[in-house]
GROMACS .gro file of C-alpha atoms in nm:
model
  415
    1UNK     CA    1 -13.436   1.287   1.855
    2UNK     CA    2 -13.062   1.270   1.820
    3UNK     CA    3 -12.871   1.557   1.970
    4UNK     CA    4 -12.737   1.791   1.704
    5UNK     CA    5 -12.361   1.785   1.655
    6UNK     CA    6 -12.175   2.095   1.778
    7UNK     CA    7 -12.091   2.350   1.510
    8UNK     CA    8 -11.730   2.354   1.399
    9UNK     CA    9 -11.593   2.706   1.363
   10UNK     CA   10 -11.274   2.873   1.247
   11UNK     CA   11 -11.152   3.209   1.373
   12UNK     CA   12 -10.940   3.470   1.201
   13UNK     CA   13 -10.769   3.755   1.385
   14UNK     CA   14 -10.627   4.079   1.246
   15UNK     CA   15 -10.379   4.207   1.504
   16UNK     CA   16 -10.271   4.564   1.582
   17UNK     CA   17 -10.075   4.740   1.856
   18UNK     CA   18 -10.379   4.841   2.066
   19UNK     CA   19 -10.668   4.628   1.939
   20UNK     CA   20 -10.732   4.293   1.771
   21UNK     CA   21 -11.027   4.228   1.538
   22UNK     CA   22 -11.171   3.874   1.553
   23UNK     CA   23 -11.398   3.709   1.294
   24UNK     CA   24 -11.565   3.367   1.317
   25UNK     CA   25 -11.688   3.149   1.029
   26UNK     CA   26 -11.836   2.799   1.025
   27UNK     CA   27 -11.687   2.497   0.850
   28UNK     CA   28 -11.871   2.592   0.529
   29UNK     CA   29 -11.727   2.943   0.520
   30UNK     CA   30 -12.038   3.128   0.637
   31UNK     CA   31 -11.960   3.440   0.842
   32UNK     CA   32 -12.100   3.414   1.195
   33UNK     CA   33 -11.972   3.720   1.383
   34UNK     CA   34 -11.685   3.964   1.423
   35UNK     CA   35 -11.581   4.191   1.707
   36UNK     CA   36 -11.294   4.413   1.822
   37UNK     CA   37 -11.106   4.352   2.148
   38UNK     CA   38 -10.833   4.535   2.339
   39UNK     CA   39 -10.481   4.393   2.301
   40UNK     CA   40 -10.437   4.326   2.674
   41UNK     CA   41 -10.460   4.022   2.901
   42UNK     CA   42 -10.831   4.066   2.971
   43UNK     CA   43 -10.895   4.117   2.601
   44UNK     CA   44 -10.719   3.789   2.517
   45UNK     CA   45 -10.943   3.601   2.761
   46UNK     CA   46 -11.251   3.762   2.608
   47UNK     CA   47 -11.132   3.658   2.261
   48UNK     CA   48 -11.114   3.294   2.372
   49UNK     CA   49 -11.462   3.313   2.521
   50UNK     CA   50 -11.598   3.489   2.209
   51UNK     CA   51 -11.479   3.235   1.952
   52UNK     CA   52 -11.566   2.936   2.174
   53UNK     CA   53 -11.925   3.060   2.217
   54UNK     CA   54 -12.005   2.978   1.851
   55UNK     CA   55 -11.900   2.613   1.857
   56UNK     CA   56 -11.598   2.384   1.858
   57UNK     CA   57 -11.295   2.579   1.742
   58UNK     CA   58 -11.092   2.373   1.491
   59UNK     CA   59 -10.823   2.633   1.423
   60UNK     CA   60 -10.739   3.001   1.462
   61UNK     CA   61 -10.557   3.201   1.193
   62UNK     CA   62 -10.359   3.492   1.336
   63UNK     CA   63 -10.176   3.767   1.148
   64UNK     CA   64  -9.849   3.895   1.293
   65UNK     CA   65  -9.767   3.610   1.532
   66UNK     CA   66  -9.411   3.741   1.552
   67UNK     CA   67  -9.507   4.096   1.650
   68UNK     CA   68  -9.848   4.231   1.758
   69UNK     CA   69 -10.001   3.885   1.779
   70UNK     CA   70  -9.719   3.711   1.970
   71UNK     CA   71  -9.878   3.718   2.318
   72UNK     CA   72 -10.223   3.641   2.176
   73UNK     CA   73 -10.083   3.332   1.998
   74UNK     CA   74  -9.926   3.215   2.326
   75UNK     CA   75 -10.258   3.261   2.507
   76UNK     CA   76 -10.453   3.070   2.243
   77UNK     CA   77 -10.205   2.782   2.248
   78UNK     CA   78 -10.229   2.779   2.626
   79UNK     CA   79 -10.602   2.718   2.588
   80UNK     CA   80 -10.532   2.413   2.370
   81UNK     CA   81 -10.632   2.578   2.041
   82UNK     CA   82 -10.456   2.517   1.709
   83UNK     CA   83 -10.292   2.841   1.598
   84UNK     CA   84 -10.174   2.900   1.240
   85UNK     CA   85  -9.976   3.193   1.106
   86UNK     CA   86 -10.155   3.389   0.833
   87UNK     CA   87  -9.995   3.615   0.574
   88UNK     CA   88 -10.210   3.898   0.432
   89UNK     CA   89 -10.382   3.811   0.103
   90UNK     CA   90 -10.287   4.119  -0.097
   91UNK     CA   91 -10.465   4.000  -0.411
   92UNK     CA   92 -10.797   3.982  -0.221
   93UNK     CA   93 -10.731   4.325  -0.071
   94UNK     CA   94 -10.691   4.477  -0.417
   95UNK     CA   95 -11.017   4.321  -0.535
   96UNK     CA   96 -11.238   4.356  -0.225
   97UNK     CA   97 -11.077   4.640  -0.032
   98UNK     CA   98 -10.930   4.648   0.315
   99UNK     CA   99 -11.068   4.692   0.665
  100UNK     CA  100 -11.015   4.520   0.997
  101UNK     CA  101 -11.330   4.298   0.967
  102UNK     CA  102 -11.242   4.207   0.607
  103UNK     CA  103 -10.885   4.116   0.705
  104UNK     CA  104 -11.008   3.903   0.996
  105UNK     CA  105 -11.256   3.715   0.777
  106UNK     CA  106 -10.987   3.668   0.513
  107UNK     CA  107 -10.755   3.518   0.776
  108UNK     CA  108 -11.025   3.268   0.876
  109UNK     CA  109 -11.092   3.175   0.511
  110UNK     CA  110 -10.721   3.121   0.451
  111UNK     CA  111 -10.725   2.855   0.722
  112UNK     CA  112 -11.047   2.699   0.588
  113UNK     CA  113 -10.917   2.678   0.230
  114UNK     CA  114 -10.584   2.528   0.339
  115UNK     CA  115 -10.378   2.824   0.215
  116UNK     CA  116 -10.232   2.863   0.565
  117UNK     CA  117 -10.052   2.572   0.729
  118UNK     CA  118  -9.755   2.742   0.896
  119UNK     CA  119  -9.726   2.682   1.269
  120UNK     CA  120  -9.592   2.995   1.444
  121UNK     CA  121  -9.289   2.989   1.671
  122UNK     CA  122  -9.370   2.930   2.037
  123UNK     CA  123  -9.154   3.222   2.163
  124UNK     CA  124  -9.163   3.091   2.519
  125UNK     CA  125  -8.828   2.922   2.577
  126UNK     CA  126  -8.449   2.946   2.548
  127UNK     CA  127  -8.460   3.020   2.174
  128UNK     CA  128  -8.661   3.334   2.241
  129UNK     CA  129  -8.392   3.432   2.492
  130UNK     CA  130  -8.133   3.385   2.217
  131UNK     CA  131  -8.333   3.609   1.984
  132UNK     CA  132  -8.362   3.887   2.244
  133UNK     CA  133  -7.990   3.877   2.332
  134UNK     CA  134  -7.891   3.876   1.963
  135UNK     CA  135  -8.119   4.174   1.900
  136UNK     CA  136  -7.942   4.381   2.164
  137UNK     CA  137  -7.602   4.257   2.045
  138UNK     CA  138  -7.676   4.354   1.684
  139UNK     CA  139  -7.770   4.709   1.783
  140UNK     CA  140  -7.451   4.737   1.994
  141UNK     CA  141  -7.236   4.622   1.700
  142UNK     CA  142  -7.408   4.872   1.471
  143UNK     CA  143  -7.355   5.155   1.720
  144UNK     CA  144  -6.988   5.064   1.771
  145UNK     CA  145  -6.929   5.058   1.397
  146UNK     CA  146  -7.090   5.401   1.366
  147UNK     CA  147  -6.871   5.538   1.646
  148UNK     CA  148  -6.554   5.398   1.486
  149UNK     CA  149  -6.650   5.552   1.152
  150UNK     CA  150  -6.706   5.887   1.325
  151UNK     CA  151  -6.359   5.866   1.483
  152UNK     CA  152  -6.199   5.795   1.145
  153UNK     CA  153  -6.394   6.079   0.982
  154UNK     CA  154  -6.290   6.328   1.253
  155UNK     CA  155  -5.925   6.229   1.214
  156UNK     CA  156  -5.938   6.306   0.842
  157UNK     CA  157  -6.005   6.675   0.905
  158UNK     CA  158  -5.840   6.705   1.249
  159UNK     CA  159  -5.549   6.942   1.314
  160UNK     CA  160  -5.219   6.807   1.184
  161UNK     CA  161  -5.080   6.743   1.533
  162UNK     CA  162  -5.368   6.507   1.616
  163UNK     CA  163  -5.386   6.350   1.272
  164UNK     CA  164  -5.015   6.269   1.263
  165UNK     CA  165  -5.027   6.106   1.606
  166UNK     CA  166  -5.336   5.886   1.570
  167UNK     CA  167  -5.426   5.838   1.204
  168UNK     CA  168  -5.179   5.553   1.133
  169UNK     CA  169  -5.288   5.343   1.435
  170UNK     CA  170  -5.491   5.024   1.401
  171UNK     CA  171  -5.847   5.054   1.527
  172UNK     CA  172  -5.807   4.867   1.863
  173UNK     CA  173  -5.489   5.058   1.952
  174UNK     CA  174  -5.648   5.386   1.836
  175UNK     CA  175  -5.953   5.344   2.060
  176UNK     CA  176  -5.737   5.253   2.361
  177UNK     CA  177  -5.505   5.550   2.305
  178UNK     CA  178  -5.791   5.798   2.261
  179UNK     CA  179  -5.968   5.668   2.570
  180UNK     CA  180  -5.656   5.734   2.779
  181UNK     CA  181  -5.611   6.092   2.661
  182UNK     CA  182  -5.669   6.384   2.899
  183UNK     CA  183  -5.761   6.685   2.683
  184UNK     CA  184  -5.706   7.029   2.833
  185UNK     CA  185  -5.798   7.366   2.692
  186UNK     CA  186  -6.112   7.572   2.628
  187UNK     CA  187  -6.415   7.519   2.404
  188UNK     CA  188  -6.300   7.781   2.155
  189UNK     CA  189  -5.993   7.572   2.067
  190UNK     CA  190  -6.061   7.328   1.775
  191UNK     CA  191  -5.777   7.098   1.882
  192UNK     CA  192  -5.918   7.064   2.234
  193UNK     CA  193  -6.274   7.007   2.114
  194UNK     CA  194  -6.156   6.749   1.860
  195UNK     CA  195  -5.966   6.555   2.126
  196UNK     CA  196  -6.260   6.582   2.367
  197UNK     CA  197  -6.500   6.441   2.107
  198UNK     CA  198  -6.258   6.166   2.003
  199UNK     CA  199  -6.219   6.060   2.367
  200UNK     CA  200  -6.599   6.050   2.415
  201UNK     CA  201  -6.638   5.835   2.104
  202UNK     CA  202  -6.356   5.604   2.218
  203UNK     CA  203  -6.518   5.562   2.560
  204UNK     CA  204  -6.845   5.480   2.385
  205UNK     CA  205  -6.668   5.218   2.170
  206UNK     CA  206  -6.516   5.050   2.472
  207UNK     CA  207  -6.849   5.046   2.658
  208UNK     CA  208  -7.020   4.893   2.355
  209UNK     CA  209  -6.738   4.638   2.324
  210UNK     CA  210  -6.798   4.532   2.686
  211UNK     CA  211  -7.170   4.503   2.611
  212UNK     CA  212  -7.102   4.285   2.306
  213UNK     CA  213  -6.871   4.057   2.507
  214UNK     CA  214  -7.140   4.017   2.773
  215UNK     CA  215  -7.395   3.928   2.504
  216UNK     CA  216  -7.156   3.671   2.355
  217UNK     CA  217  -7.110   3.513   2.698
  218UNK     CA  218  -7.487   3.500   2.747
  219UNK     CA  219  -7.538   3.337   2.406
  220UNK     CA  220  -7.275   3.074   2.484
  221UNK     CA  221  -7.429   3.000   2.824
  222UNK     CA  222  -7.775   2.951   2.672
  223UNK     CA  223  -7.636   2.729   2.394
  224UNK     CA  224  -7.435   2.520   2.641
  225UNK     CA  225  -7.750   2.443   2.838
  226UNK     CA  226  -8.002   2.415   2.551
  227UNK     CA  227  -7.812   2.276   2.248
  228UNK     CA  228  -7.453   2.192   2.348
  229UNK     CA  229  -7.408   1.938   2.069
  230UNK     CA  230  -7.492   2.176   1.785
  231UNK     CA  231  -7.156   2.353   1.811
  232UNK     CA  232  -6.980   2.016   1.771
  233UNK     CA  233  -7.056   2.031   1.399
  234UNK     CA  234  -6.772   2.162   1.178
  235UNK     CA  235  -6.807   2.533   1.106
  236UNK     CA  236  -7.086   2.590   1.359
  237UNK     CA  237  -6.999   2.841   1.631
  238UNK     CA  238  -7.202   3.049   1.873
  239UNK     CA  239  -7.310   3.304   1.612
  240UNK     CA  240  -7.422   3.045   1.356
  241UNK     CA  241  -7.585   2.811   1.609
  242UNK     CA  242  -7.790   3.086   1.773
  243UNK     CA  243  -7.918   3.215   1.438
  244UNK     CA  244  -8.019   2.868   1.318
  245UNK     CA  245  -8.197   2.792   1.645
  246UNK     CA  246  -8.387   3.121   1.617
  247UNK     CA  247  -8.499   3.014   1.270
  248UNK     CA  248  -8.616   2.681   1.413
  249UNK     CA  249  -8.800   2.838   1.705
  250UNK     CA  250  -8.868   2.695   2.049
  251UNK     CA  251  -9.088   2.431   1.886
  252UNK     CA  252  -8.875   2.263   1.614
  253UNK     CA  253  -9.152   2.005   1.565
  254UNK     CA  254  -9.337   2.270   1.363
  255UNK     CA  255  -9.112   2.162   1.073
  256UNK     CA  256  -9.221   1.823   0.944
  257UNK     CA  257  -8.896   1.719   0.779
  258UNK     CA  258  -8.552   1.843   0.676
  259UNK     CA  259  -8.678   1.941   0.330
  260UNK     CA  260  -8.908   2.197   0.493
  261UNK     CA  261  -8.614   2.329   0.693
  262UNK     CA  262  -8.406   2.356   0.376
  263UNK     CA  263  -8.683   2.560   0.216
  264UNK     CA  264  -8.713   2.777   0.527
  265UNK     CA  265  -8.342   2.868   0.521
  266UNK     CA  266  -8.337   2.922   0.144
  267UNK     CA  267  -8.119   2.628   0.036
  268UNK     CA  268  -8.382   2.412  -0.135
  269UNK     CA  269  -8.270   2.361  -0.498
  270UNK     CA  270  -8.480   2.550  -0.751
  271UNK     CA  271  -8.506   2.397  -1.102
  272UNK     CA  272  -8.348   2.619  -1.369
  273UNK     CA  273  -8.343   2.382  -1.666
  274UNK     CA  274  -8.400   2.473  -2.028
  275UNK     CA  275  -8.375   2.264  -2.343
  276UNK     CA  276  -8.081   2.025  -2.313
  277UNK     CA  277  -7.953   2.196  -1.998
  278UNK     CA  278  -8.052   2.038  -1.667
  279UNK     CA  279  -7.948   2.232  -1.359
  280UNK     CA  280  -8.065   2.391  -1.036
  281UNK     CA  281  -7.998   2.737  -0.899
  282UNK     CA  282  -7.978   2.899  -0.556
  283UNK     CA  283  -8.305   2.981  -0.385
  284UNK     CA  284  -8.383   3.349  -0.334
  285UNK     CA  285  -8.645   3.282  -0.065
  286UNK     CA  286  -8.639   3.172   0.297
  287UNK     CA  287  -8.482   3.330   0.602
  288UNK     CA  288  -8.184   3.521   0.463
  289UNK     CA  289  -8.013   3.549   0.803
  290UNK     CA  290  -8.020   3.171   0.838
  291UNK     CA  291  -7.902   3.137   0.478
  292UNK     CA  292  -7.608   3.364   0.559
  293UNK     CA  293  -7.528   3.148   0.863
  294UNK     CA  294  -7.516   2.837   0.643
  295UNK     CA  295  -7.297   3.027   0.397
  296UNK     CA  296  -7.048   3.090   0.678
  297UNK     CA  297  -7.054   2.719   0.770
  298UNK     CA  298  -6.973   2.622   0.410
  299UNK     CA  299  -6.690   2.877   0.384
  300UNK     CA  300  -6.528   2.746   0.704
  301UNK     CA  301  -6.559   2.385   0.589
  302UNK     CA  302  -6.415   2.462   0.245
  303UNK     CA  303  -6.109   2.607   0.417
  304UNK     CA  304  -6.054   2.360   0.703
  305UNK     CA  305  -6.254   2.038   0.651
  306UNK     CA  306  -6.070   1.778   0.440
  307UNK     CA  307  -6.390   1.593   0.354
  308UNK     CA  308  -6.538   1.915   0.212
  309UNK     CA  309  -6.217   1.993   0.023
  310UNK     CA  310  -6.227   1.649  -0.140
  311UNK     CA  311  -6.591   1.703  -0.237
  312UNK     CA  312  -6.510   2.043  -0.393
  313UNK     CA  313  -6.230   1.889  -0.602
  314UNK     CA  314  -6.459   1.608  -0.716
  315UNK     CA  315  -6.744   1.836  -0.824
  316UNK     CA  316  -6.503   2.082  -0.986
  317UNK     CA  317  -6.364   1.801  -1.200
  318UNK     CA  318  -6.724   1.727  -1.305
  319UNK     CA  319  -6.756   2.080  -1.442
  320UNK     CA  320  -6.956   2.237  -1.158
  321UNK     CA  321  -6.902   2.605  -1.083
  322UNK     CA  322  -6.809   2.728  -0.735
  323UNK     CA  323  -7.157   2.872  -0.689
  324UNK     CA  324  -7.321   2.540  -0.776
  325UNK     CA  325  -7.087   2.350  -0.545
  326UNK     CA  326  -7.165   2.587  -0.258
  327UNK     CA  327  -7.537   2.543  -0.322
  328UNK     CA  328  -7.495   2.166  -0.282
  329UNK     CA  329  -7.283   2.209   0.031
  330UNK     CA  330  -7.543   2.438   0.187
  331UNK     CA  331  -7.807   2.172   0.128
  332UNK     CA  332  -7.590   1.905   0.291
  333UNK     CA  333  -7.514   2.133   0.586
  334UNK     CA  334  -7.885   2.207   0.632
  335UNK     CA  335  -7.962   1.834   0.643
  336UNK     CA  336  -7.688   1.770   0.899
  337UNK     CA  337  -7.793   2.062   1.121
  338UNK     CA  338  -8.161   1.961   1.107
  339UNK     CA  339  -8.076   1.611   1.224
  340UNK     CA  340  -7.856   1.745   1.502
  341UNK     CA  341  -8.126   1.979   1.634
  342UNK     CA  342  -8.412   1.728   1.614
  343UNK     CA  343  -8.209   1.418   1.708
  344UNK     CA  344  -7.888   1.529   1.884
  345UNK     CA  345  -7.586   1.301   1.844
  346UNK     CA  346  -7.277   1.374   2.055
  347UNK     CA  347  -6.937   1.407   1.895
  348UNK     CA  348  -6.681   1.132   1.965
  349UNK     CA  349  -6.472   1.180   2.280
  350UNK     CA  350  -6.118   1.274   2.173
  351UNK     CA  351  -5.977   1.329   2.521
  352UNK     CA  352  -5.753   1.021   2.475
  353UNK     CA  353  -5.551   1.200   2.205
  354UNK     CA  354  -5.380   1.443   2.441
  355UNK     CA  355  -5.330   1.175   2.706
  356UNK     CA  356  -5.161   0.939   2.456
  357UNK     CA  357  -4.948   1.218   2.310
  358UNK     CA  358  -4.829   1.321   2.657
  359UNK     CA  359  -4.761   0.961   2.757
  360UNK     CA  360  -4.522   0.905   2.465
  361UNK     CA  361  -4.356   1.244   2.519
  362UNK     CA  362  -4.463   1.401   2.188
  363UNK     CA  363  -4.507   1.778   2.154
  364UNK     CA  364  -4.811   1.924   1.985
  365UNK     CA  365  -4.583   2.110   1.740
  366UNK     CA  366  -4.432   1.781   1.625
  367UNK     CA  367  -4.779   1.630   1.578
  368UNK     CA  368  -4.897   1.929   1.377
  369UNK     CA  369  -4.591   1.907   1.151
  370UNK     CA  370  -4.634   1.534   1.092
  371UNK     CA  371  -5.006   1.561   1.012
  372UNK     CA  372  -4.973   1.880   0.808
  373UNK     CA  373  -5.210   2.080   1.031
  374UNK     CA  374  -5.193   2.404   1.226
  375UNK     CA  375  -5.105   2.369   1.593
  376UNK     CA  376  -5.429   2.547   1.685
  377UNK     CA  377  -5.633   2.287   1.492
  378UNK     CA  378  -5.468   1.997   1.677
  379UNK     CA  379  -5.514   2.175   2.010
  380UNK     CA  380  -5.883   2.244   1.950
  381UNK     CA  381  -5.938   1.885   1.835
  382UNK     CA  382  -5.780   1.749   2.153
  383UNK     CA  383  -5.993   1.977   2.371
  384UNK     CA  384  -6.316   1.891   2.186
  385UNK     CA  385  -6.368   2.242   2.050
  386UNK     CA  386  -6.398   2.121   1.690
  387UNK     CA  387  -6.518   1.803   1.527
  388UNK     CA  388  -6.317   1.638   1.251
  389UNK     CA  389  -6.368   1.262   1.260
  390UNK     CA  390  -6.125   1.190   0.974
  391UNK     CA  391  -5.842   1.394   1.130
  392UNK     CA  392  -5.910   1.240   1.473
  393UNK     CA  393  -5.887   0.887   1.325
  394UNK     CA  394  -5.563   0.975   1.141
  395UNK     CA  395  -5.418   1.135   1.455
  396UNK     CA  396  -5.511   0.834   1.670
  397UNK     CA  397  -5.360   0.589   1.420
  398UNK     CA  398  -5.039   0.793   1.403
  399UNK     CA  399  -5.010   0.800   1.782
  400UNK     CA  400  -5.058   0.423   1.791
  401UNK     CA  401  -4.779   0.376   1.537
  402UNK     CA  402  -4.545   0.603   1.732
  403UNK     CA  403  -4.626   0.423   2.055
  404UNK     CA  404  -4.552   0.084   1.891
  405UNK     CA  405  -4.221   0.214   1.751
  406UNK     CA  406  -4.112   0.340   2.091
  407UNK     CA  407  -4.207   0.009   2.249
  408UNK     CA  408  -3.996  -0.179   1.991
  409UNK     CA  409  -3.697   0.049   2.051
  410UNK     CA  410  -3.727   0.002   2.426
  411UNK     CA  411  -3.747  -0.376   2.383
  412UNK     CA  412  -3.436  -0.377   2.162
  413UNK     CA  413  -3.241  -0.179   2.419
  414UNK     CA  414  -3.338  -0.422   2.694
  415UNK     CA  415  -3.243  -0.719   2.469
   0.00000   0.00000   0.00000
């Protein structure tokens, strides 16, 4: 007799803070078993043994891979199993009810029926470090904003002596001045208590500012070592690059192509045609934080990138609205960023610009005036802090012309 082929099984897991419920079905959808396990290291090992005891595991559908199921997903991947992220089927819950076993079986059936194909983020590399640092930074920014608002609110109703002295100051100067105060008095004096509270809030603001600066430095250090070329793109800084990498995850190969990335960040064009009108509108789906990051990229490029300015003028002349033009620009930016992350290409080396300018004795102010650019833009271009290939080519050609003119003048003087 021929040996029977091993049974192929699919597992579904409903995750919680303290326990995980696991269900196993065969390749035909027949329920085989379900069991609850503790959400600890030993429980994860028992889960692997449990689902493997019923046959060859083809895939595991896990709910909450970004929260309660994060460590479980890492453990399953470490065992060589295919892990897919499952979203709750709310329609089935309304029809058939809800319980941990039902949710686990539903997760397994979602994988079997092909309704779940999303590969979860690995959460085991530098990108996860970026996410953690940004999380702490965001809470520090929120707390600092709250403290500043409290300072402004206290000054509104403060005694006239305090209000007249501090209310007209700009926020940075106000915080510094309040932090340096030395209130004296007793706790029954409103003026003393107001100054005491304002000083405490100012000290808190400065401490949070130091914390934010440390987080920014950490983000830049991680980006410099993990994706140094991403910030070479126009409009992409530390804040934007870190957010987009978090959206990608530590395993960017989970996205098959740039169209999937565009859909993930909410810039895939959505048809909105009717009758004789053919148009597309902005997507309302996807990761809104990543969409906001791309929005910032487009705004920067519309203000400082000549190629983008030319494109805006062209599409405006064609009758496109600003919103439609920005939708197109977001899509182009998403394509460029996807290619940079998955297939990094370094920016051209512009270090020769400063060397040539210095050699012919030209000041950076003169260059900026001749090219119609801000001095800071020329300086950042020379140092490699921004990428603008068209400006760099124009600058290089202008320097060559100036060098040739000086050579001709010198030759005439010698003749």
